[in-house]
Amino acid sequence: RTVVGYHLWREAGVPTPQANYAQLYLSVEGGSPQYLGLYANVEELDSDWVSHNYESDGGDLWEGLDSADFTSAGITHFALSAGAGNQAALDHVRKAIEGHGDDFYADADDVIDMENFLDFWTLSIATGNRAGYPFHLGDFYAYLNPEDDRLVFTPGDMDNSFDTGTPVYAGYVTGSVAAFCLYYDDSCPDRYRTALQDSVTFYENSDITTFAEAMQVLSDEAMQDD
């Protein structure tokens, strides 16, 4: 799920970590190496990752931990992954979100790249990756792009992607950005529906089946040994 999921998101143009497989061995005090199994080897989201994925790489990269959101309580649950760590910038986003007018999308777009957020939100649905924001609070990253001082989103992990055991969370959200979009703006739900159709169409036209089959061939023997 991790390797295939990140591949698909990168194909969609969303910056995500590189990911492949690693067979892990451990030797202690010169003893024979012991095989510990097959692992997903995922690139760390840090300053190097930022510089490889964004033209303007001097901004803050925040990890949304459990309970992270753009509310008074939620902004205390962000952890700095790269940058100087300007907490006031997160509070500025919170105030803009909570103090929105009738046109939430336009107000939020001043501090959040809302086109990116809709892609992030709807790709999560299309790939069955609904363990994180905005369905649950946490499990995401937000980068404050110094080019326009707006946040852009990327998923925190892919452990729960391609989850077919739960229904599509079309209108169920807990994150404030998505909730305000759906329930406090007449135009934003239409934008959401358009983005969702685009994400589903992208998924259906992607190379995901071919890539997944290739990853199965690559990892199957090691998985069986594991």
PDB file of C-alpha atoms in Angstrom:
ATOM      1  CA  ARG A   1       0.000   0.000   0.000  1.00  0.00           C
ATOM      2  CA  THR A   2       2.744   2.442   0.942  1.00  0.00           C
ATOM      3  CA  VAL A   3       4.872   2.071  -2.187  1.00  0.00           C
ATOM      4  CA  VAL A   4       1.941   1.907  -4.604  1.00  0.00           C
ATOM      5  CA  GLY A   5       0.055   4.701  -2.863  1.00  0.00           C
ATOM      6  CA  TYR A   6       2.889   7.210  -2.908  1.00  0.00           C
ATOM      7  CA  HIS A   7       3.569   6.361  -6.556  1.00  0.00           C
ATOM      8  CA  LEU A   8      -0.007   7.244  -7.475  1.00  0.00           C
ATOM      9  CA  TRP A   9       0.024  10.541  -5.594  1.00  0.00           C
ATOM     10  CA  ARG A  10       3.274  11.567  -7.286  1.00  0.00           C
ATOM     11  CA  GLU A  11       1.711  10.704 -10.647  1.00  0.00           C
ATOM     12  CA  ALA A  12      -1.125  13.078  -9.722  1.00  0.00           C
ATOM     13  CA  GLY A  13       1.389  15.875  -9.179  1.00  0.00           C
ATOM     14  CA  VAL A  14       1.192  16.024  -5.381  1.00  0.00           C
ATOM     15  CA  PRO A  15       4.645  16.156  -3.719  1.00  0.00           C
ATOM     16  CA  THR A  16       5.062  13.001  -1.638  1.00  0.00           C
ATOM     17  CA  PRO A  17       8.022  10.923  -0.429  1.00  0.00           C
ATOM     18  CA  GLN A  18       9.851   8.476  -2.643  1.00  0.00           C
ATOM     19  CA  ALA A  19       9.225   4.907  -1.478  1.00  0.00           C
ATOM     20  CA  ASN A  20      10.608   1.471  -2.292  1.00  0.00           C
ATOM     21  CA  TYR A  21      11.390  -1.804  -0.517  1.00  0.00           C
ATOM     22  CA  ALA A  22      14.226  -2.871   1.765  1.00  0.00           C
ATOM     23  CA  GLN A  23      15.125  -6.308   3.082  1.00  0.00           C
ATOM     24  CA  LEU A  24      16.538  -5.760   6.543  1.00  0.00           C
ATOM     25  CA  TYR A  25      19.306  -7.860   8.115  1.00  0.00           C
ATOM     26  CA  LEU A  26      20.897  -7.390  11.511  1.00  0.00           C
ATOM     27  CA  SER A  27      24.172  -8.753  12.833  1.00  0.00           C
ATOM     28  CA  VAL A  28      25.142  -8.347  16.489  1.00  0.00           C
ATOM     29  CA  GLU A  29      28.785  -8.306  17.619  1.00  0.00           C
ATOM     30  CA  GLY A  30      30.058  -9.868  14.423  1.00  0.00           C
ATOM     31  CA  GLY A  31      27.517 -12.689  14.401  1.00  0.00           C
ATOM     32  CA  SER A  32      25.791 -14.011  11.310  1.00  0.00           C
ATOM     33  CA  PRO A  33      23.267 -11.586   9.797  1.00  0.00           C
ATOM     34  CA  GLN A  34      19.699 -12.378  10.835  1.00  0.00           C
ATOM     35  CA  TYR A  35      16.899 -11.619   8.394  1.00  0.00           C
ATOM     36  CA  LEU A  36      14.300  -9.324   9.964  1.00  0.00           C
ATOM     37  CA  GLY A  37      11.909  -9.035   7.042  1.00  0.00           C
ATOM     38  CA  LEU A  38      10.728  -6.825   4.193  1.00  0.00           C
ATOM     39  CA  TYR A  39      10.077  -3.159   4.965  1.00  0.00           C
ATOM     40  CA  ALA A  40       8.735  -0.148   3.136  1.00  0.00           C
ATOM     41  CA  ASN A  41      11.635   2.277   2.764  1.00  0.00           C
ATOM     42  CA  VAL A  42      10.129   5.773   2.779  1.00  0.00           C
ATOM     43  CA  GLU A  43      11.919   9.068   2.247  1.00  0.00           C
ATOM     44  CA  GLU A  44      11.897  11.323   5.298  1.00  0.00           C
ATOM     45  CA  LEU A  45       9.966  14.564   4.995  1.00  0.00           C
ATOM     46  CA  ASP A  46      12.590  17.106   6.013  1.00  0.00           C
ATOM     47  CA  SER A  47      14.442  20.130   4.600  1.00  0.00           C
ATOM     48  CA  ASP A  48      16.062  18.012   1.865  1.00  0.00           C
ATOM     49  CA  TRP A  49      12.657  16.739   0.798  1.00  0.00           C
ATOM     50  CA  VAL A  50      11.308  20.297   0.735  1.00  0.00           C
ATOM     51  CA  SER A  51      14.175  21.530  -1.458  1.00  0.00           C
ATOM     52  CA  HIS A  52      13.570  18.668  -3.926  1.00  0.00           C
ATOM     53  CA  ASN A  53       9.845  19.269  -4.204  1.00  0.00           C
ATOM     54  CA  TYR A  54       9.220  23.022  -3.992  1.00  0.00           C
ATOM     55  CA  GLU A  55      10.810  25.826  -5.990  1.00  0.00           C
ATOM     56  CA  SER A  56      10.654  28.051  -2.907  1.00  0.00           C
ATOM     57  CA  ASP A  57      12.197  25.905  -0.200  1.00  0.00           C
ATOM     58  CA  GLY A  58      12.625  28.319   2.713  1.00  0.00           C
ATOM     59  CA  GLY A  59       9.229  27.749   4.310  1.00  0.00           C
ATOM     60  CA  ASP A  60       8.099  25.719   7.304  1.00  0.00           C
ATOM     61  CA  LEU A  61       7.012  22.101   6.904  1.00  0.00           C
ATOM     62  CA  TRP A  62       4.599  21.073   9.651  1.00  0.00           C
ATOM     63  CA  GLU A  63       3.506  17.553  10.532  1.00  0.00           C
ATOM     64  CA  GLY A  64      -0.087  17.305  11.662  1.00  0.00           C
ATOM     65  CA  LEU A  65      -0.108  14.972  14.652  1.00  0.00           C
ATOM     66  CA  ASP A  66      -3.169  13.459  16.352  1.00  0.00           C
ATOM     67  CA  SER A  67      -5.778  16.207  16.966  1.00  0.00           C
ATOM     68  CA  ALA A  68      -4.026  18.681  14.625  1.00  0.00           C
ATOM     69  CA  ASP A  69      -6.385  21.185  13.035  1.00  0.00           C
ATOM     70  CA  PHE A  70      -6.717  24.896  12.361  1.00  0.00           C
ATOM     71  CA  THR A  71      -8.520  25.630  15.610  1.00  0.00           C
ATOM     72  CA  SER A  72      -7.332  27.096  18.902  1.00  0.00           C
ATOM     73  CA  ALA A  73      -6.734  23.635  20.331  1.00  0.00           C
ATOM     74  CA  GLY A  74      -5.688  22.009  17.069  1.00  0.00           C
ATOM     75  CA  ILE A  75      -2.748  24.257  16.156  1.00  0.00           C
ATOM     76  CA  THR A  76      -0.886  23.074  19.268  1.00  0.00           C
ATOM     77  CA  HIS A  77      -0.694  19.596  17.698  1.00  0.00           C
ATOM     78  CA  PHE A  78       1.638  20.486  14.829  1.00  0.00           C
ATOM     79  CA  ALA A  79       5.292  19.432  14.929  1.00  0.00           C
ATOM     80  CA  LEU A  80       7.970  21.212  12.914  1.00  0.00           C
ATOM     81  CA  SER A  81       9.713  18.974  10.345  1.00  0.00           C
ATOM     82  CA  ALA A  82      11.692  21.656   8.475  1.00  0.00           C
ATOM     83  CA  GLY A  83      12.168  25.419   8.581  1.00  0.00           C
ATOM     84  CA  ALA A  84      12.341  28.054  11.290  1.00  0.00           C
ATOM     85  CA  GLY A  85       9.030  27.173  12.914  1.00  0.00           C
ATOM     86  CA  ASN A  86       6.907  30.324  12.807  1.00  0.00           C
ATOM     87  CA  GLN A  87       3.982  29.293  15.016  1.00  0.00           C
ATOM     88  CA  ALA A  88       2.342  32.679  14.423  1.00  0.00           C
ATOM     89  CA  ALA A  89       1.840  31.723  10.773  1.00  0.00           C
ATOM     90  CA  LEU A  90      -0.302  28.747  11.802  1.00  0.00           C
ATOM     91  CA  ASP A  91      -2.324  30.997  14.090  1.00  0.00           C
ATOM     92  CA  HIS A  92      -2.816  33.398  11.173  1.00  0.00           C
ATOM     93  CA  VAL A  93      -4.283  30.506   9.148  1.00  0.00           C
ATOM     94  CA  ARG A  94      -6.542  29.596  12.061  1.00  0.00           C
ATOM     95  CA  LYS A  95      -7.878  33.132  12.389  1.00  0.00           C
ATOM     96  CA  ALA A  96      -8.572  33.376   8.662  1.00  0.00           C
ATOM     97  CA  ILE A  97     -10.413  30.040   8.705  1.00  0.00           C
ATOM     98  CA  GLU A  98     -12.489  30.776  11.791  1.00  0.00           C
ATOM     99  CA  GLY A  99     -13.229  34.359  10.730  1.00  0.00           C
ATOM    100  CA  HIS A 100     -14.332  33.594   7.193  1.00  0.00           C
ATOM    101  CA  GLY A 101     -17.149  35.477   5.508  1.00  0.00           C
ATOM    102  CA  ASP A 102     -19.887  34.199   3.224  1.00  0.00           C
ATOM    103  CA  ASP A 103     -17.353  33.150   0.572  1.00  0.00           C
ATOM    104  CA  PHE A 104     -15.300  30.674   2.580  1.00  0.00           C
ATOM    105  CA  TYR A 105     -13.351  29.391  -0.423  1.00  0.00           C
ATOM    106  CA  ALA A 106     -12.028  32.835  -1.352  1.00  0.00           C
ATOM    107  CA  ASP A 107     -11.185  33.724   2.247  1.00  0.00           C
ATOM    108  CA  ALA A 108      -9.434  30.409   2.870  1.00  0.00           C
ATOM    109  CA  ASP A 109      -7.583  30.631  -0.440  1.00  0.00           C
ATOM    110  CA  ASP A 110      -5.685  33.630   0.933  1.00  0.00           C
ATOM    111  CA  VAL A 111      -3.902  31.394   3.455  1.00  0.00           C
ATOM    112  CA  ILE A 112      -4.357  27.875   2.006  1.00  0.00           C
ATOM    113  CA  ASP A 113      -3.869  26.767  -1.585  1.00  0.00           C
ATOM    114  CA  MET A 114      -7.457  25.559  -1.832  1.00  0.00           C
ATOM    115  CA  GLU A 115      -6.979  23.936  -5.239  1.00  0.00           C
ATOM    116  CA  ASN A 116      -4.228  21.830  -3.688  1.00  0.00           C
ATOM    117  CA  PHE A 117      -6.397  21.109  -0.655  1.00  0.00           C
ATOM    118  CA  LEU A 118      -9.290  19.872  -2.802  1.00  0.00           C
ATOM    119  CA  ASP A 119      -6.873  17.616  -4.694  1.00  0.00           C
ATOM    120  CA  PHE A 120      -5.470  16.327  -1.382  1.00  0.00           C
ATOM    121  CA  TRP A 121      -8.952  15.719   0.009  1.00  0.00           C
ATOM    122  CA  THR A 122     -10.425  13.998  -3.035  1.00  0.00           C
ATOM    123  CA  LEU A 123      -7.336  11.921  -3.874  1.00  0.00           C
ATOM    124  CA  SER A 124      -7.573  10.577  -0.332  1.00  0.00           C
ATOM    125  CA  ILE A 125     -11.079   9.393  -1.165  1.00  0.00           C
ATOM    126  CA  ALA A 126     -10.168   8.021  -4.591  1.00  0.00           C
ATOM    127  CA  THR A 127      -7.279   5.989  -3.138  1.00  0.00           C
ATOM    128  CA  GLY A 128      -9.180   4.838  -0.063  1.00  0.00           C
ATOM    129  CA  ASN A 129      -6.709   6.672   2.182  1.00  0.00           C
ATOM    130  CA  ARG A 130      -9.152   7.984   4.771  1.00  0.00           C
ATOM    131  CA  ALA A 131      -7.255   7.489   8.026  1.00  0.00           C
ATOM    132  CA  GLY A 132      -6.014  11.089   8.143  1.00  0.00           C
ATOM    133  CA  TYR A 133      -7.122  14.653   7.578  1.00  0.00           C
ATOM    134  CA  PRO A 134      -9.801  15.824   6.934  1.00  0.00           C
ATOM    135  CA  PHE A 135     -11.663  12.656   7.951  1.00  0.00           C
ATOM    136  CA  HIS A 136      -9.662  12.336  11.147  1.00  0.00           C
ATOM    137  CA  LEU A 137      -7.419  14.937  12.733  1.00  0.00           C
ATOM    138  CA  GLY A 138      -3.762  14.210  12.033  1.00  0.00           C
ATOM    139  CA  ASP A 139      -1.658  12.128   9.683  1.00  0.00           C
ATOM    140  CA  PHE A 140      -0.786  14.880   7.180  1.00  0.00           C
ATOM    141  CA  TYR A 141       1.849  17.493   6.393  1.00  0.00           C
ATOM    142  CA  ALA A 142       1.364  21.158   5.528  1.00  0.00           C
ATOM    143  CA  TYR A 143       4.071  23.293   3.918  1.00  0.00           C
ATOM    144  CA  LEU A 144       3.931  27.068   4.176  1.00  0.00           C
ATOM    145  CA  ASN A 145       5.113  28.091   0.721  1.00  0.00           C
ATOM    146  CA  PRO A 146       7.110  31.349   1.051  1.00  0.00           C
ATOM    147  CA  GLU A 147       6.276  32.181  -2.559  1.00  0.00           C
ATOM    148  CA  ASP A 148       2.715  33.142  -1.637  1.00  0.00           C
ATOM    149  CA  ASP A 149       2.512  32.440   2.136  1.00  0.00           C
ATOM    150  CA  ARG A 150      -0.113  29.747   1.631  1.00  0.00           C
ATOM    151  CA  LEU A 151      -0.228  26.206   3.009  1.00  0.00           C
ATOM    152  CA  VAL A 152      -0.100  23.191   0.705  1.00  0.00           C
ATOM    153  CA  PHE A 153      -0.978  19.684   1.900  1.00  0.00           C
ATOM    154  CA  THR A 154       0.519  16.229   1.459  1.00  0.00           C
ATOM    155  CA  PRO A 155      -0.474  12.891   3.079  1.00  0.00           C
ATOM    156  CA  GLY A 156       1.291  11.656   6.203  1.00  0.00           C
ATOM    157  CA  ASP A 157       1.424   7.995   5.265  1.00  0.00           C
ATOM    158  CA  MET A 158      -0.149   5.363   3.034  1.00  0.00           C
ATOM    159  CA  ASP A 159      -0.663   2.541   5.539  1.00  0.00           C
ATOM    160  CA  ASN A 160      -4.431   2.655   5.135  1.00  0.00           C
ATOM    161  CA  SER A 161      -4.690   3.376   1.424  1.00  0.00           C
ATOM    162  CA  PHE A 162      -6.797   1.158  -0.856  1.00  0.00           C
ATOM    163  CA  ASP A 163      -9.126   0.459   2.056  1.00  0.00           C
ATOM    164  CA  THR A 164     -12.210  -1.171   0.550  1.00  0.00           C
ATOM    165  CA  GLY A 165     -13.687  -2.175   3.900  1.00  0.00           C
ATOM    166  CA  THR A 166     -15.202   1.210   4.693  1.00  0.00           C
ATOM    167  CA  PRO A 167     -17.641   3.399   2.772  1.00  0.00           C
ATOM    168  CA  VAL A 168     -16.527   6.471   0.864  1.00  0.00           C
ATOM    169  CA  TYR A 169     -16.579   9.358   3.324  1.00  0.00           C
ATOM    170  CA  ALA A 170     -18.149  11.736   0.828  1.00  0.00           C
ATOM    171  CA  GLY A 171     -19.704  14.225   3.239  1.00  0.00           C
ATOM    172  CA  TYR A 172     -18.176  13.033   6.492  1.00  0.00           C
ATOM    173  CA  VAL A 173     -15.307  15.219   7.685  1.00  0.00           C
ATOM    174  CA  THR A 174     -13.967  16.456  11.010  1.00  0.00           C
ATOM    175  CA  GLY A 175     -11.211  18.805   9.799  1.00  0.00           C
ATOM    176  CA  SER A 176     -12.223  22.468   9.932  1.00  0.00           C
ATOM    177  CA  VAL A 177     -11.119  23.354   6.381  1.00  0.00           C
ATOM    178  CA  ALA A 178     -13.293  20.674   4.789  1.00  0.00           C
ATOM    179  CA  ALA A 179     -16.183  21.191   7.203  1.00  0.00           C
ATOM    180  CA  PHE A 180     -16.413  24.920   6.478  1.00  0.00           C
ATOM    181  CA  CYS A 181     -16.180  24.165   2.756  1.00  0.00           C
ATOM    182  CA  LEU A 182     -19.090  21.723   2.821  1.00  0.00           C
ATOM    183  CA  TYR A 183     -21.400  23.423   5.275  1.00  0.00           C
ATOM    184  CA  TYR A 184     -20.696  27.188   5.244  1.00  0.00           C
ATOM    185  CA  ASP A 185     -20.196  28.092   1.586  1.00  0.00           C
ATOM    186  CA  ASP A 186     -22.632  27.742  -1.318  1.00  0.00           C
ATOM    187  CA  SER A 187     -19.944  27.432  -4.016  1.00  0.00           C
ATOM    188  CA  CYS A 188     -17.321  25.311  -2.264  1.00  0.00           C
ATOM    189  CA  PRO A 189     -19.319  22.040  -2.348  1.00  0.00           C
ATOM    190  CA  ASP A 190     -19.588  22.384  -6.139  1.00  0.00           C
ATOM    191  CA  ARG A 191     -15.820  22.839  -6.347  1.00  0.00           C
ATOM    192  CA  TYR A 192     -15.424  19.776  -4.139  1.00  0.00           C
ATOM    193  CA  ARG A 193     -17.666  17.640  -6.357  1.00  0.00           C
ATOM    194  CA  THR A 194     -15.757  18.717  -9.466  1.00  0.00           C
ATOM    195  CA  ALA A 195     -12.427  17.917  -7.815  1.00  0.00           C
ATOM    196  CA  LEU A 196     -13.738  14.533  -6.669  1.00  0.00           C
ATOM    197  CA  GLN A 197     -14.810  13.619 -10.193  1.00  0.00           C
ATOM    198  CA  ASP A 198     -11.409  14.705 -11.505  1.00  0.00           C
ATOM    199  CA  SER A 199      -9.622  12.557  -8.890  1.00  0.00           C
ATOM    200  CA  VAL A 200     -11.762   9.514  -9.635  1.00  0.00           C
ATOM    201  CA  THR A 201     -11.196   9.965 -13.370  1.00  0.00           C
ATOM    202  CA  PHE A 202      -7.452  10.297 -12.811  1.00  0.00           C
ATOM    203  CA  TYR A 203      -7.464   7.114 -10.731  1.00  0.00           C
ATOM    204  CA  GLU A 204      -9.410   5.175 -13.344  1.00  0.00           C
ATOM    205  CA  ASN A 205      -7.028   6.311 -16.107  1.00  0.00           C
ATOM    206  CA  SER A 206      -3.834   5.786 -14.122  1.00  0.00           C
ATOM    207  CA  ASP A 207      -1.254   3.007 -14.432  1.00  0.00           C
ATOM    208  CA  ILE A 208      -2.022   1.856 -10.883  1.00  0.00           C
ATOM    209  CA  THR A 209      -2.884  -1.749 -11.796  1.00  0.00           C
ATOM    210  CA  THR A 210       0.241  -2.227 -13.892  1.00  0.00           C
ATOM    211  CA  PHE A 211       2.442  -0.615 -11.252  1.00  0.00           C
ATOM    212  CA  ALA A 212       0.890  -2.658  -8.427  1.00  0.00           C
ATOM    213  CA  GLU A 213       1.424  -5.882 -10.362  1.00  0.00           C
ATOM    214  CA  ALA A 214       5.073  -4.946 -10.942  1.00  0.00           C
ATOM    215  CA  MET A 215       5.532  -4.217  -7.225  1.00  0.00           C
ATOM    216  CA  GLN A 216       3.984  -7.589  -6.377  1.00  0.00           C
ATOM    217  CA  VAL A 217       6.466  -9.363  -8.641  1.00  0.00           C
ATOM    218  CA  LEU A 218       9.321  -7.383  -7.093  1.00  0.00           C
ATOM    219  CA  SER A 219       8.343  -8.046  -3.477  1.00  0.00           C
ATOM    220  CA  ASP A 220       6.473 -11.361  -3.519  1.00  0.00           C
ATOM    221  CA  GLU A 221       9.398 -13.680  -2.823  1.00  0.00           C
ATOM    222  CA  ALA A 222      10.646 -11.558   0.031  1.00  0.00           C
ATOM    223  CA  MET A 223       7.132 -11.283   1.458  1.00  0.00           C
ATOM    224  CA  GLN A 224       6.743 -15.056   1.392  1.00  0.00           C
ATOM    225  CA  ASP A 225      10.087 -15.462   3.179  1.00  0.00           C
ATOM    226  CA  ASP A 226       8.982 -12.876   5.695  1.00  0.00           C
TER     227      ASP A 226
END
